[in-house]
mmCIF file of C-alpha atoms in Angstrom:
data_model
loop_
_atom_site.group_PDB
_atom_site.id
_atom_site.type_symbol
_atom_site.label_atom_id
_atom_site.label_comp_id
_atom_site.label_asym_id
_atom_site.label_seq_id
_atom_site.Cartn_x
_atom_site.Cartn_y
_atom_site.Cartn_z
ATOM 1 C CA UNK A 1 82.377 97.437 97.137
ATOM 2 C CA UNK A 2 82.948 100.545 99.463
ATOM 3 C CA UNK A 3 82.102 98.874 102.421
ATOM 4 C CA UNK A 4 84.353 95.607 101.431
ATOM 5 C CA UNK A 5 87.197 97.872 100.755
ATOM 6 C CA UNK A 6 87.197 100.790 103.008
ATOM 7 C CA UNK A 7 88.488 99.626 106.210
ATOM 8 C CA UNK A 8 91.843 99.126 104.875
ATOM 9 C CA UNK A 9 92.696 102.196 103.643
ATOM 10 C CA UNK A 10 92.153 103.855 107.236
ATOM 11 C CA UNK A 11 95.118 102.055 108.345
ATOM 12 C CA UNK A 12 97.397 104.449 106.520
ATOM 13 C CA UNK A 13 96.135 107.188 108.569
ATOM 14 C CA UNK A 14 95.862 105.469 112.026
ATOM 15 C CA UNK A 15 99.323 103.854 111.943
ATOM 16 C CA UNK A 16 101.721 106.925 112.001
ATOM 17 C CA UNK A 17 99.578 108.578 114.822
ATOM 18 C CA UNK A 18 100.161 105.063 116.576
ATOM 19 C CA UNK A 19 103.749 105.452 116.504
ATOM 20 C CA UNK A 20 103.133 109.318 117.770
ATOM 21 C CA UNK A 21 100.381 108.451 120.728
ATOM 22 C CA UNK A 22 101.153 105.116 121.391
ATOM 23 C CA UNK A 23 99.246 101.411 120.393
ATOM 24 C CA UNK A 24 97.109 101.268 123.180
ATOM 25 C CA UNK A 25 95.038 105.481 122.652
ATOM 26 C CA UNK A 26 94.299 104.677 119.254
ATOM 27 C CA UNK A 27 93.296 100.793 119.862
ATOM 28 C CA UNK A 28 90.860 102.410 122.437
ATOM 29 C CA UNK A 29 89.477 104.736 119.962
ATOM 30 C CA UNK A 30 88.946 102.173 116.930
ATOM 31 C CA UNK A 31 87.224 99.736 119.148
ATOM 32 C CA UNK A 32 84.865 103.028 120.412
ATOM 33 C CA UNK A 33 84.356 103.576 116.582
ATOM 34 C CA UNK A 34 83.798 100.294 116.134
ATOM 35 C CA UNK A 35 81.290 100.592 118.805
ATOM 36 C CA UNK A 36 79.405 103.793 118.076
ATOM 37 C CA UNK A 37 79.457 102.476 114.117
ATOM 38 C CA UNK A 38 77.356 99.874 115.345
ATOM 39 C CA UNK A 39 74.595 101.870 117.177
ATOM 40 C CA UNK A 40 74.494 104.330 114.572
ATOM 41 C CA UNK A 41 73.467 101.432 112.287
ATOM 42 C CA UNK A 42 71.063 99.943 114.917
ATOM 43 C CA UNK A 43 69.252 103.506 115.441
ATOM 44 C CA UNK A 44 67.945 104.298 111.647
ATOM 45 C CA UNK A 45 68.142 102.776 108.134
ATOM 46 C CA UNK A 46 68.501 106.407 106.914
ATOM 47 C CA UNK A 47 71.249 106.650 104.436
ATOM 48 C CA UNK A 48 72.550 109.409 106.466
ATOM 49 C CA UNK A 49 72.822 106.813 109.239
ATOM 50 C CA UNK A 50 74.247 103.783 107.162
ATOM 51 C CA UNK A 51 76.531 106.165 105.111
ATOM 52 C CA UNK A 52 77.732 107.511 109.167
ATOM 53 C CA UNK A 53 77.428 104.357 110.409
ATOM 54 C CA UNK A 54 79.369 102.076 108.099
ATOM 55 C CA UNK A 55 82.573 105.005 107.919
ATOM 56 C CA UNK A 56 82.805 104.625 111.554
ATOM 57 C CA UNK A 57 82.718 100.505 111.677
ATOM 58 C CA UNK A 58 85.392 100.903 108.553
ATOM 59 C CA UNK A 59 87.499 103.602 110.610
ATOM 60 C CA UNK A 60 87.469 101.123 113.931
ATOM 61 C CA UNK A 61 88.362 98.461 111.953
ATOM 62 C CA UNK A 62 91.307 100.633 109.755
ATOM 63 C CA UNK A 63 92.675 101.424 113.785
ATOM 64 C CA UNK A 64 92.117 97.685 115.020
ATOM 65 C CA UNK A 65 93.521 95.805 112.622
ATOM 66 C CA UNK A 66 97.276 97.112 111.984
ATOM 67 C CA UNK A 67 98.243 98.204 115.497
ATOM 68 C CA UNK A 68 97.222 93.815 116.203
ATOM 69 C CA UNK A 69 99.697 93.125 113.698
ATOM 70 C CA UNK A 70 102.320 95.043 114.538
ATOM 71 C CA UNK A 71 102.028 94.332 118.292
ATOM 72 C CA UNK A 72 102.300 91.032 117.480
ATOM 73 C CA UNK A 73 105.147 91.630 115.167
ATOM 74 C CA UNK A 74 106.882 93.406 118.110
ATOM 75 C CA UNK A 75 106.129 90.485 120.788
ATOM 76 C CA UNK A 76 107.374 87.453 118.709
ATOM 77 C CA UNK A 77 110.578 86.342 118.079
ATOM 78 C CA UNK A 78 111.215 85.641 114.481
ATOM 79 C CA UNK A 79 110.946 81.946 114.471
ATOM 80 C CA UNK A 80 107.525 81.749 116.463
ATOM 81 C CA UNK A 81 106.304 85.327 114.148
ATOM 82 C CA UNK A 82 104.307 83.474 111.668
ATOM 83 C CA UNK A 83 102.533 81.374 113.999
ATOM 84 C CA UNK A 84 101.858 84.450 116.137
ATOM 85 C CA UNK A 85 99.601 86.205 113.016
ATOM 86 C CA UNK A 86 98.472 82.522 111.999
ATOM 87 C CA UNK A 87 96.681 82.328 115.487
ATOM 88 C CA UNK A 88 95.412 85.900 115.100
ATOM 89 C CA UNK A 89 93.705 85.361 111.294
ATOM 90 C CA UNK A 90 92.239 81.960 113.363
ATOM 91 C CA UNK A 91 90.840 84.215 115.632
ATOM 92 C CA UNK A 92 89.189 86.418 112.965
ATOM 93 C CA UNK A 93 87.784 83.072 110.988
ATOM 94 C CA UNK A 94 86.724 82.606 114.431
ATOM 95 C CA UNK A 95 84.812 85.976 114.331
ATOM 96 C CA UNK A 96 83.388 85.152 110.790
ATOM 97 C CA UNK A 97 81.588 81.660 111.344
ATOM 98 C CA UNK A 98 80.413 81.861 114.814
ATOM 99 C CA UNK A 99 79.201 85.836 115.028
ATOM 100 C CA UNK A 100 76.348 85.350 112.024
ATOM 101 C CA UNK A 101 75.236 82.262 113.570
ATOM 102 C CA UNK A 102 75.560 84.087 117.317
ATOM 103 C CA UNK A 103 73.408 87.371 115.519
ATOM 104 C CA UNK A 104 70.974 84.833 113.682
ATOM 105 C CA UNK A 105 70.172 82.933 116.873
ATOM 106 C CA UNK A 106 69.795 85.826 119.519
ATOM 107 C CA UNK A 107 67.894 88.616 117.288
ATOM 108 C CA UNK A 108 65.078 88.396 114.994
ATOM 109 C CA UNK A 109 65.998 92.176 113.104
ATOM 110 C CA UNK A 110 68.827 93.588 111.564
ATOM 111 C CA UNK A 111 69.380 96.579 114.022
ATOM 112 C CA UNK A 112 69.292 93.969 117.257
ATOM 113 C CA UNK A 113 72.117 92.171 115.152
ATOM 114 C CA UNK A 114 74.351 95.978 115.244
ATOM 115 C CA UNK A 115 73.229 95.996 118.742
ATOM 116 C CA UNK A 116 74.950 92.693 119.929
ATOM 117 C CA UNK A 117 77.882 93.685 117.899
ATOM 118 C CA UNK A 118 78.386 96.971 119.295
ATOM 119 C CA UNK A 119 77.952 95.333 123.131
ATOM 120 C CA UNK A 120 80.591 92.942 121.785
ATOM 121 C CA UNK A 121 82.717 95.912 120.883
ATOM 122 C CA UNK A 122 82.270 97.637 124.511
ATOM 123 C CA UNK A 123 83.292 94.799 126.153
ATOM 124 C CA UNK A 124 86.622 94.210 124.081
ATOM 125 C CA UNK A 125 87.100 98.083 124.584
ATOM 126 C CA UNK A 126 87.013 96.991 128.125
ATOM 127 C CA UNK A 127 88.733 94.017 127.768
ATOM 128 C CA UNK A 128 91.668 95.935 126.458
ATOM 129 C CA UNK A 129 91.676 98.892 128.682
ATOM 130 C CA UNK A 130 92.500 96.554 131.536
ATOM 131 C CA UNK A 131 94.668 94.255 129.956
ATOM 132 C CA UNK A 132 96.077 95.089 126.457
ATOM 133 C CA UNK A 133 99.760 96.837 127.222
ATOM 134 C CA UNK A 134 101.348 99.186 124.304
ATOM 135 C CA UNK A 135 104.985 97.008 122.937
ATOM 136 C CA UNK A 136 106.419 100.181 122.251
ATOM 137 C CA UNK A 137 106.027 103.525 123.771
ATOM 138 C CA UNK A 138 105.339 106.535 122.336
ATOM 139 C CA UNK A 139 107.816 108.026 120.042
ATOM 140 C CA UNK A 140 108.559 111.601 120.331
ATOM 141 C CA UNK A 141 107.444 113.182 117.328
ATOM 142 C CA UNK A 142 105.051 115.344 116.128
ATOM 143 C CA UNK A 143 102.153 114.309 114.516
ATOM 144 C CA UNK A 144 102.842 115.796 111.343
ATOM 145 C CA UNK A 145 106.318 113.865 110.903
ATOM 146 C CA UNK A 146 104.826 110.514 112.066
ATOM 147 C CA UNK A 147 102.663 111.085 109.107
ATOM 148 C CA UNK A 148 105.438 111.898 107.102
ATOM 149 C CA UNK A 149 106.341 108.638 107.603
ATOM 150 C CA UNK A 150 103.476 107.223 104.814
ATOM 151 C CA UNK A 151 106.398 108.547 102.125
ATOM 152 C CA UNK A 152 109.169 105.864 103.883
ATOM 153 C CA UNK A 153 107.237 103.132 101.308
ATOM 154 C CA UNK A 154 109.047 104.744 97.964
ATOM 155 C CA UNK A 155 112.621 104.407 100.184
ATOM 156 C CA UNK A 156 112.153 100.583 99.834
ATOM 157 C CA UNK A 157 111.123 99.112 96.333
ATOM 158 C CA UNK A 158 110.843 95.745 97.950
ATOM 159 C CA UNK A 159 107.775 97.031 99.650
ATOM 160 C CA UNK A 160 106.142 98.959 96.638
ATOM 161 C CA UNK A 161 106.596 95.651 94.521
ATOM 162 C CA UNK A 162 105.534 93.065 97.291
ATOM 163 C CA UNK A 163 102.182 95.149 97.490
ATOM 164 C CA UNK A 164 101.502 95.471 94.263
ATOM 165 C CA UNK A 165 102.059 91.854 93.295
ATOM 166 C CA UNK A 166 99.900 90.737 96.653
ATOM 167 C CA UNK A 167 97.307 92.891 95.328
ATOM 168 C CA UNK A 168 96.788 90.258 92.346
ATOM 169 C CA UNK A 169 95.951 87.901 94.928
ATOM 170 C CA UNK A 170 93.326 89.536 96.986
ATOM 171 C CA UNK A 171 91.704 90.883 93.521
ATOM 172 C CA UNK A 172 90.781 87.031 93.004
ATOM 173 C CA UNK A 173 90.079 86.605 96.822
ATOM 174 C CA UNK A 174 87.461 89.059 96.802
ATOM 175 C CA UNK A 175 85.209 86.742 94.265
ATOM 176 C CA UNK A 176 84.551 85.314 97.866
ATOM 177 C CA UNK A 177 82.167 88.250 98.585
ATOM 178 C CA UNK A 178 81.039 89.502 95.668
ATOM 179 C CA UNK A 179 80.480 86.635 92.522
ATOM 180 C CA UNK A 180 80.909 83.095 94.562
ATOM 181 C CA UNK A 181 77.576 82.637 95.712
ATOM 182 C CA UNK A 182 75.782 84.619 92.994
ATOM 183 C CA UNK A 183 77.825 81.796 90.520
ATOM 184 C CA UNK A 184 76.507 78.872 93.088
ATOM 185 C CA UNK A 185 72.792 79.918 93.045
ATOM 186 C CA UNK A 186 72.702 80.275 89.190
ATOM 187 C CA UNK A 187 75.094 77.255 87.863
ATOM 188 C CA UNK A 188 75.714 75.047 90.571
ATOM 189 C CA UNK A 189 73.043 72.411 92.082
ATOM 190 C CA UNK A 190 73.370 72.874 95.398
ATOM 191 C CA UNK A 191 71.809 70.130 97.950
ATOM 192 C CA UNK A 192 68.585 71.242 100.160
ATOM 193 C CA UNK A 193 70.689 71.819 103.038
ATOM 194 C CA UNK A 194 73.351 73.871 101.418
ATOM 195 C CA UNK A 195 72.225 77.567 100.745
ATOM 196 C CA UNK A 196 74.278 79.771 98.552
ATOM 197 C CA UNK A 197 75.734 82.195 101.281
ATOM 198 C CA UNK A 198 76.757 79.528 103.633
ATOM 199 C CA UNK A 199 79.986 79.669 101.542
ATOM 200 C CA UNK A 200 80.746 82.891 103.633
ATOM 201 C CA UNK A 201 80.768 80.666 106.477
ATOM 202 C CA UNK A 202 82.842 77.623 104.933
ATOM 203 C CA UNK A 203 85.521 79.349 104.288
ATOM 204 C CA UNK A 204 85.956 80.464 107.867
ATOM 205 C CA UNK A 205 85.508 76.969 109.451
ATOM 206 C CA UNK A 206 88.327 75.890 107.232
ATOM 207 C CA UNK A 207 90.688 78.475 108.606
ATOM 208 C CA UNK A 208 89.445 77.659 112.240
ATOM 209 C CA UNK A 209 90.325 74.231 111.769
ATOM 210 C CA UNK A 210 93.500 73.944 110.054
ATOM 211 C CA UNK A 211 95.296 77.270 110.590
ATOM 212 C CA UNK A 212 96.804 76.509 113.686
ATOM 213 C CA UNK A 213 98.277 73.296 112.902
ATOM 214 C CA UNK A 214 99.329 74.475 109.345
ATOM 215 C CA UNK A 215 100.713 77.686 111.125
ATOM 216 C CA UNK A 216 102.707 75.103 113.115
ATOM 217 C CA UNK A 217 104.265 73.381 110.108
ATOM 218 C CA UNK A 218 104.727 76.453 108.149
ATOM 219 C CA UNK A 219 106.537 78.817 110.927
ATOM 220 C CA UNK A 220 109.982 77.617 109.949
ATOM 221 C CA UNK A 221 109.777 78.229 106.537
ATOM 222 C CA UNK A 222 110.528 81.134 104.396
ATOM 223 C CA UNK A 223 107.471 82.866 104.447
ATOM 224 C CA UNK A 224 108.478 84.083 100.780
ATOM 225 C CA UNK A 225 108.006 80.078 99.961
ATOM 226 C CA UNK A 226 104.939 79.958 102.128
ATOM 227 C CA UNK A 227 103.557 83.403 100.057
ATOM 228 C CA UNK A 228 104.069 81.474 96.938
ATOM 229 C CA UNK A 229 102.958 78.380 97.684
ATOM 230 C CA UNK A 230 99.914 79.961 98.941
ATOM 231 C CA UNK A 231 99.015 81.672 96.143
ATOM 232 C CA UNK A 232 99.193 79.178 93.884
ATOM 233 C CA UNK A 233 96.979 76.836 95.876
ATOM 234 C CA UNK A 234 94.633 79.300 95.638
ATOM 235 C CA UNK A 235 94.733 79.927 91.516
ATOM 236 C CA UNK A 236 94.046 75.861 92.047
ATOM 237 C CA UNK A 237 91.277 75.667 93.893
ATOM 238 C CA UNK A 238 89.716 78.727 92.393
ATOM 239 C CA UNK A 239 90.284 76.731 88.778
ATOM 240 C CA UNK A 240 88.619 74.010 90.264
ATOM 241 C CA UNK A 241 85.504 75.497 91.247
ATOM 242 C CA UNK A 242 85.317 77.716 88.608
ATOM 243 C CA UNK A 243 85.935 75.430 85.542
ATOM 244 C CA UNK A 244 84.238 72.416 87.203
ATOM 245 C CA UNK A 245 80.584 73.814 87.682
ATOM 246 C CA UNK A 246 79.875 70.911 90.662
ATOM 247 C CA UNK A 247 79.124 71.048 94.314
ATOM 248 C CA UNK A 248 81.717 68.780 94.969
ATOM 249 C CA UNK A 249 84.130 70.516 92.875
ATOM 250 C CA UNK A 250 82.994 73.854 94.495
ATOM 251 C CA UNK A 251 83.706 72.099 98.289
ATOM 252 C CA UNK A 252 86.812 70.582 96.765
ATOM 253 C CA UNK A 253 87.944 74.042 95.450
ATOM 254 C CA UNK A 254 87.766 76.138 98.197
ATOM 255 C CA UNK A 255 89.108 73.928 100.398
ATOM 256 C CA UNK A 256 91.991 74.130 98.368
ATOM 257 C CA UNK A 257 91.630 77.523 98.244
ATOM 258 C CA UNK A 258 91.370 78.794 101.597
ATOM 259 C CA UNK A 259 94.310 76.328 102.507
ATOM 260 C CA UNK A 260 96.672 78.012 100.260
ATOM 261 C CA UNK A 261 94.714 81.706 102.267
ATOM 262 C CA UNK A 262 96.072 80.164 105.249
ATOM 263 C CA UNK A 263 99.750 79.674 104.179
ATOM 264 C CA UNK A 264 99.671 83.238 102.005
ATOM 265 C CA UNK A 265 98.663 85.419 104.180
ATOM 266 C CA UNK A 266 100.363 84.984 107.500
ATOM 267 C CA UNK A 267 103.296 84.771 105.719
ATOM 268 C CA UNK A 268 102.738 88.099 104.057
ATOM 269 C CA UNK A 269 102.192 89.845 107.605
ATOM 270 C CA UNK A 270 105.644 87.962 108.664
ATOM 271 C CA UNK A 271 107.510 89.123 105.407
ATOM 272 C CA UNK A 272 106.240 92.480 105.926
ATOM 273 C CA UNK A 273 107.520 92.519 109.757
ATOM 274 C CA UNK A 274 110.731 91.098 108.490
ATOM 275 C CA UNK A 275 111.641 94.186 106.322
ATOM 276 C CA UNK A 276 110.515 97.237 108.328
ATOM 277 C CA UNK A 277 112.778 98.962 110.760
ATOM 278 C CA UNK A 278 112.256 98.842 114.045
ATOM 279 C CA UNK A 279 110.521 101.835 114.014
ATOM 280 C CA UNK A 280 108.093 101.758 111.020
ATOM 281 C CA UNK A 281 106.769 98.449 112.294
ATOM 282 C CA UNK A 282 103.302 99.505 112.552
ATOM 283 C CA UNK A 283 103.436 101.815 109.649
ATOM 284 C CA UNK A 284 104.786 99.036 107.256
ATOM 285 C CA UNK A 285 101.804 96.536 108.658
ATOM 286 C CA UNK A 286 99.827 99.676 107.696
ATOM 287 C CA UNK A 287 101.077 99.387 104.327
ATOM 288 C CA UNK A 288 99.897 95.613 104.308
ATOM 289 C CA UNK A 289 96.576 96.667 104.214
ATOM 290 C CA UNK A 290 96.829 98.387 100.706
ATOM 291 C CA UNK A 291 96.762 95.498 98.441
ATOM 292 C CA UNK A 292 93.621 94.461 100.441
ATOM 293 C CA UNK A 293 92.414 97.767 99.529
ATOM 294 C CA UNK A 294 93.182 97.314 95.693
ATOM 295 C CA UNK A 295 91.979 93.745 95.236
ATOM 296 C CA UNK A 296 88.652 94.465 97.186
ATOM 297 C CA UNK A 297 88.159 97.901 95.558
ATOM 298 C CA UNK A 298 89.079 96.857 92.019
ATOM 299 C CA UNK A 299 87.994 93.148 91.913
ATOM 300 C CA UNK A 300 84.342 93.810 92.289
ATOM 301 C CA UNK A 301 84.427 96.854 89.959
ATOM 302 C CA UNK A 302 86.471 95.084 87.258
ATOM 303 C CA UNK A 303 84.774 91.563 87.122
ATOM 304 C CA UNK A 304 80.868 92.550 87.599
ATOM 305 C CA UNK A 305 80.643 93.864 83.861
ATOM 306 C CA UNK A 306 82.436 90.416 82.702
ATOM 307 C CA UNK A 307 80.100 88.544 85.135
ATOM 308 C CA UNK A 308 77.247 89.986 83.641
ATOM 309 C CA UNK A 309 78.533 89.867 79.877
ATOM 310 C CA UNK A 310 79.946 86.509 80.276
ATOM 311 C CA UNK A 311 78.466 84.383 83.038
ATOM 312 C CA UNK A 312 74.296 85.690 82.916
ATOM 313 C CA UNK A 313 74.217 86.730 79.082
ATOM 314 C CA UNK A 314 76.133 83.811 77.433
ATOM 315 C CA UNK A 315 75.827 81.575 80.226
ATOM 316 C CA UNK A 316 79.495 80.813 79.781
ATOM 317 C CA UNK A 317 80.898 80.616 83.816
ATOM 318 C CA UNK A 318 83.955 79.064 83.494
ATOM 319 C CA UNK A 319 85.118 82.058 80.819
ATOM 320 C CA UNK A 320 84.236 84.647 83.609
ATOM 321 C CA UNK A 321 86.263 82.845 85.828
ATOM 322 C CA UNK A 322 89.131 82.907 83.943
ATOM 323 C CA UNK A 323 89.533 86.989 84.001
ATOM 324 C CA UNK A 324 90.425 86.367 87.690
ATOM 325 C CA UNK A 325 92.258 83.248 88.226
ATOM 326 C CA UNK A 326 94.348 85.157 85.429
ATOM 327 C CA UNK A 327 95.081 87.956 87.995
ATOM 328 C CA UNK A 328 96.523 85.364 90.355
ATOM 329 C CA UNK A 329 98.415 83.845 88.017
ATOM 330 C CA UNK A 330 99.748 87.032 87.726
ATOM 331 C CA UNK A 331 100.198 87.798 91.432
ATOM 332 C CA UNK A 332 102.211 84.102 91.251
ATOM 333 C CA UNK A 333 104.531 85.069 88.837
ATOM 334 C CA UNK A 334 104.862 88.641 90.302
ATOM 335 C CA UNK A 335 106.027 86.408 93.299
ATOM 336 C CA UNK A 336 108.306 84.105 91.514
ATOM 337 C CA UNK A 337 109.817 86.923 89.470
ATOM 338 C CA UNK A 338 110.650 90.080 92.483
ATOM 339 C CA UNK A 339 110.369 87.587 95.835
ATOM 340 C CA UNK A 340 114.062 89.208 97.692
ATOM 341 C CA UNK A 341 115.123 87.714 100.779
ATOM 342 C CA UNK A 342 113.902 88.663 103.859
ATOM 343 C CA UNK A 343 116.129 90.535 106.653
ATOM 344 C CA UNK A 344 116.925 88.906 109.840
#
C-alpha cells in the first residue's frame, strides 16, 4: 500500500521548488533518484535497503511525473492539450507491458531486474540533459514562498472539490493492484495460458492500443464530459467483472474499464491545466496527484478487511465488489453534481 501510494504525494513537495529552480534541475534529480533507488534495491534485500531504496524510486517518480505534465500543459495549445497527456499516459502503458516482459527476458533475479531499470534511468537522465528544455524559466522567488504556494489550493474550491470527487475514482482503480488478481485466482477459471497477474499487463496493452486514437476523438470535447463519461465506463466494466464471476466477463470488463481510464484521466490532467494560472501550472498538476494518493492509500486499506470478511470467509465476491464500485458511483455523481466549466 505504501509503495502503491507514495510516489504521489512527493509531488507536492517537488512542484513549488520547480517553479523556484526551474523544470529541467529537479527533472535531473528525480530521474538520479530514480536511478540510485534502483541500485539501492539491486545491492541488498535488507529492509534498511528496500525501506531506502523504494523512498528514493517513490521520490524520483513524485519529481518525474508532475513537472511531464505541466511541461506538457505549457507546450500545447488548448485544443491539441488532451491529446498531448493522452500520448504521454500511452507512453507510460508503454512502460507497464513491455518493461516486465523486457526484465523477465534479460535477468534471471530480482536485483538484475533493479539493475536494468536503473541503466534505463541513466540513460533517460542523459537523454534529458541533452535534449529536454525547461517551458518556463525560473521564477524569482524564494524557496520558502514557492512552497507557500501548496496553500493557493483552498483559494479555488473548484480544485479542492474536483480532487476529492476524482479520488472516488482511483479508490476503485486501485482494485487493479491490490484484489483483481487475488479475486481471479480464487473465483474465476482462468484458461492454462492465462495466469492471474497477467491482468497487470492487460490493462496496459489496452491503453497502448487505443489511447491514441481515442485521445484523437476525445481532444475536442469538454474534458469535464470526457471525466464523466470515463468514470462511468469504468463503474461498468468494474460491475461486469465483479458481478459476473467469468473469464470472459473479466476480459469484457476491463476492457470496458480501462477504456473509460483512457477518456478519465487525460481529461482530468487537461481540466486541471485549464484552471491554474499561468503560474501555478506545475503546482496545480502537483495537486493532481493527491487523489491518486487517497484512492491508492485508502482503497487497499479500506477494502482488504471486506475482501477477507466477504469474498474468502463467505465466499460471496460479487458483495465485496460492491463496497467499491459504490465509491465510483460516488466519484460519478460527485462529477455530475460540482463539474464547473473550465477557463479558456
Amino acid at each position: 500500500v505504501i509503495l502503491l501510494a507514495l510516489p504521489y504525494i512527493f509531488p507536492l513537495l517537488t512542484s513549488p521548488i520547480a517553479e523556484k529552480l526551474g523544470y529541467k534541475p529537479v527533472m535531473l534529480v528525480a530521474l538520479a533518484c530514480y536511478a540510485a533507488g534502483f541500485a539501492v534495491l539491486a545491492s541488498s534485500d535488507a529492509i534498511g535497503a528496500i525501506i531506502g531504496g523504494t523512498a528514493l524510486v517513490a521520490a524520483g517518480a513524485g519529481g518525474f511525473k508532475p513537472i511531464a505534465t505541466a511541461t506538457i500543459a505549457h507546450v500545447t495549445a488548448l485544443r491539441h492539450r488532451s491529446l498531448g497527456f493522452t500520448i504521454y499516459y500511452t507512453g507510460i502503458n508503454i512502460g507497464g507491458f513491455v518493461g516486465p516482459f523486457i526484465v523477465a527476458k534479460l535477468t534471471d533475479s530480482l536485483a538484475a531486474g533493479f539493475v536494468v531499470a536503473g541503466a534505463i534511468m541513466v540513460a533517460a537522465l542523459v537523454l534529458t540533459l541533452f535534449l529536454y528544455r525547461s517551458p518556463q524559466p525560473p521564477q524569482n522567488v524564494s524557496v520558502g514562498q514557492a512552497l507557500a504556494k501548496l496553500g493557493a489550493i483552498f483559494e479555488d474550491m473548484r480544485l479542492v472539490v474536483l480532487l476529492l470527487v476524482f479520488s472516488g475514482f482511483w479508490f476503485l482503480y486501485s482494485m487493479n493492484f491490490s484484489f483483481l488478481a487475488l479475486y481471479l485466482d480464487r473465483f474465476v477459471e482462468l484458461p492454462s495460458w492465462f495466469e492471474p497477474s497477467l491482468q497487470q499487463s492487460y490493462n496496459p496493452l489496452i491503453v497502448m492500443l487505443l489511447a491514441i486514437p481515442i485521445g484523437a476523438l476525445a481532444t475536442k470535447k469538454d474534458p469535464r464530459v470526457m471525466m464523466t463519461i470515463g468514470v462511468l465506463l469504468y463503474v461498468i466494466g468494474f460491475s461486469i467483472l465483479g458481478f459476473v464471476q467469468h473469464v470472459n466477463a473479466f476480459f469484457v470488463g476491463l476492457f470496458v474499464a480501462t477504456v473509460g481510464e483512457i477518456l478519465a484521466y487525460p481529461a482530468f490532467l487537461t481540466y486541471i491545466a485549464g484552471i491554474a494560472p499561468k503560474d501555478r501550472v506545475a503546482v496545480y498538476q502537483s495537486y493532481g496527484f493527491l487523489p491518486l494518493f487517497i484512492g491508492f492509500f485508502f482503497g487497499p486499506i479500506v477494502s482488504g478487511p471486506f475482501y477477507d470478511e466477504l469474498a474468502v470467509q463467505q465466499g460471496r465476491p460479487e458483495l465485496f465488489w460492491a463496497i467499491p464500485i459504490s465509491v465510483g458511483v460516488l466519484a460519478l455523481a460527485g462529477f455530475l453534481a460540482t463539474a464547473q466549466p473550465r477557463e479558456g
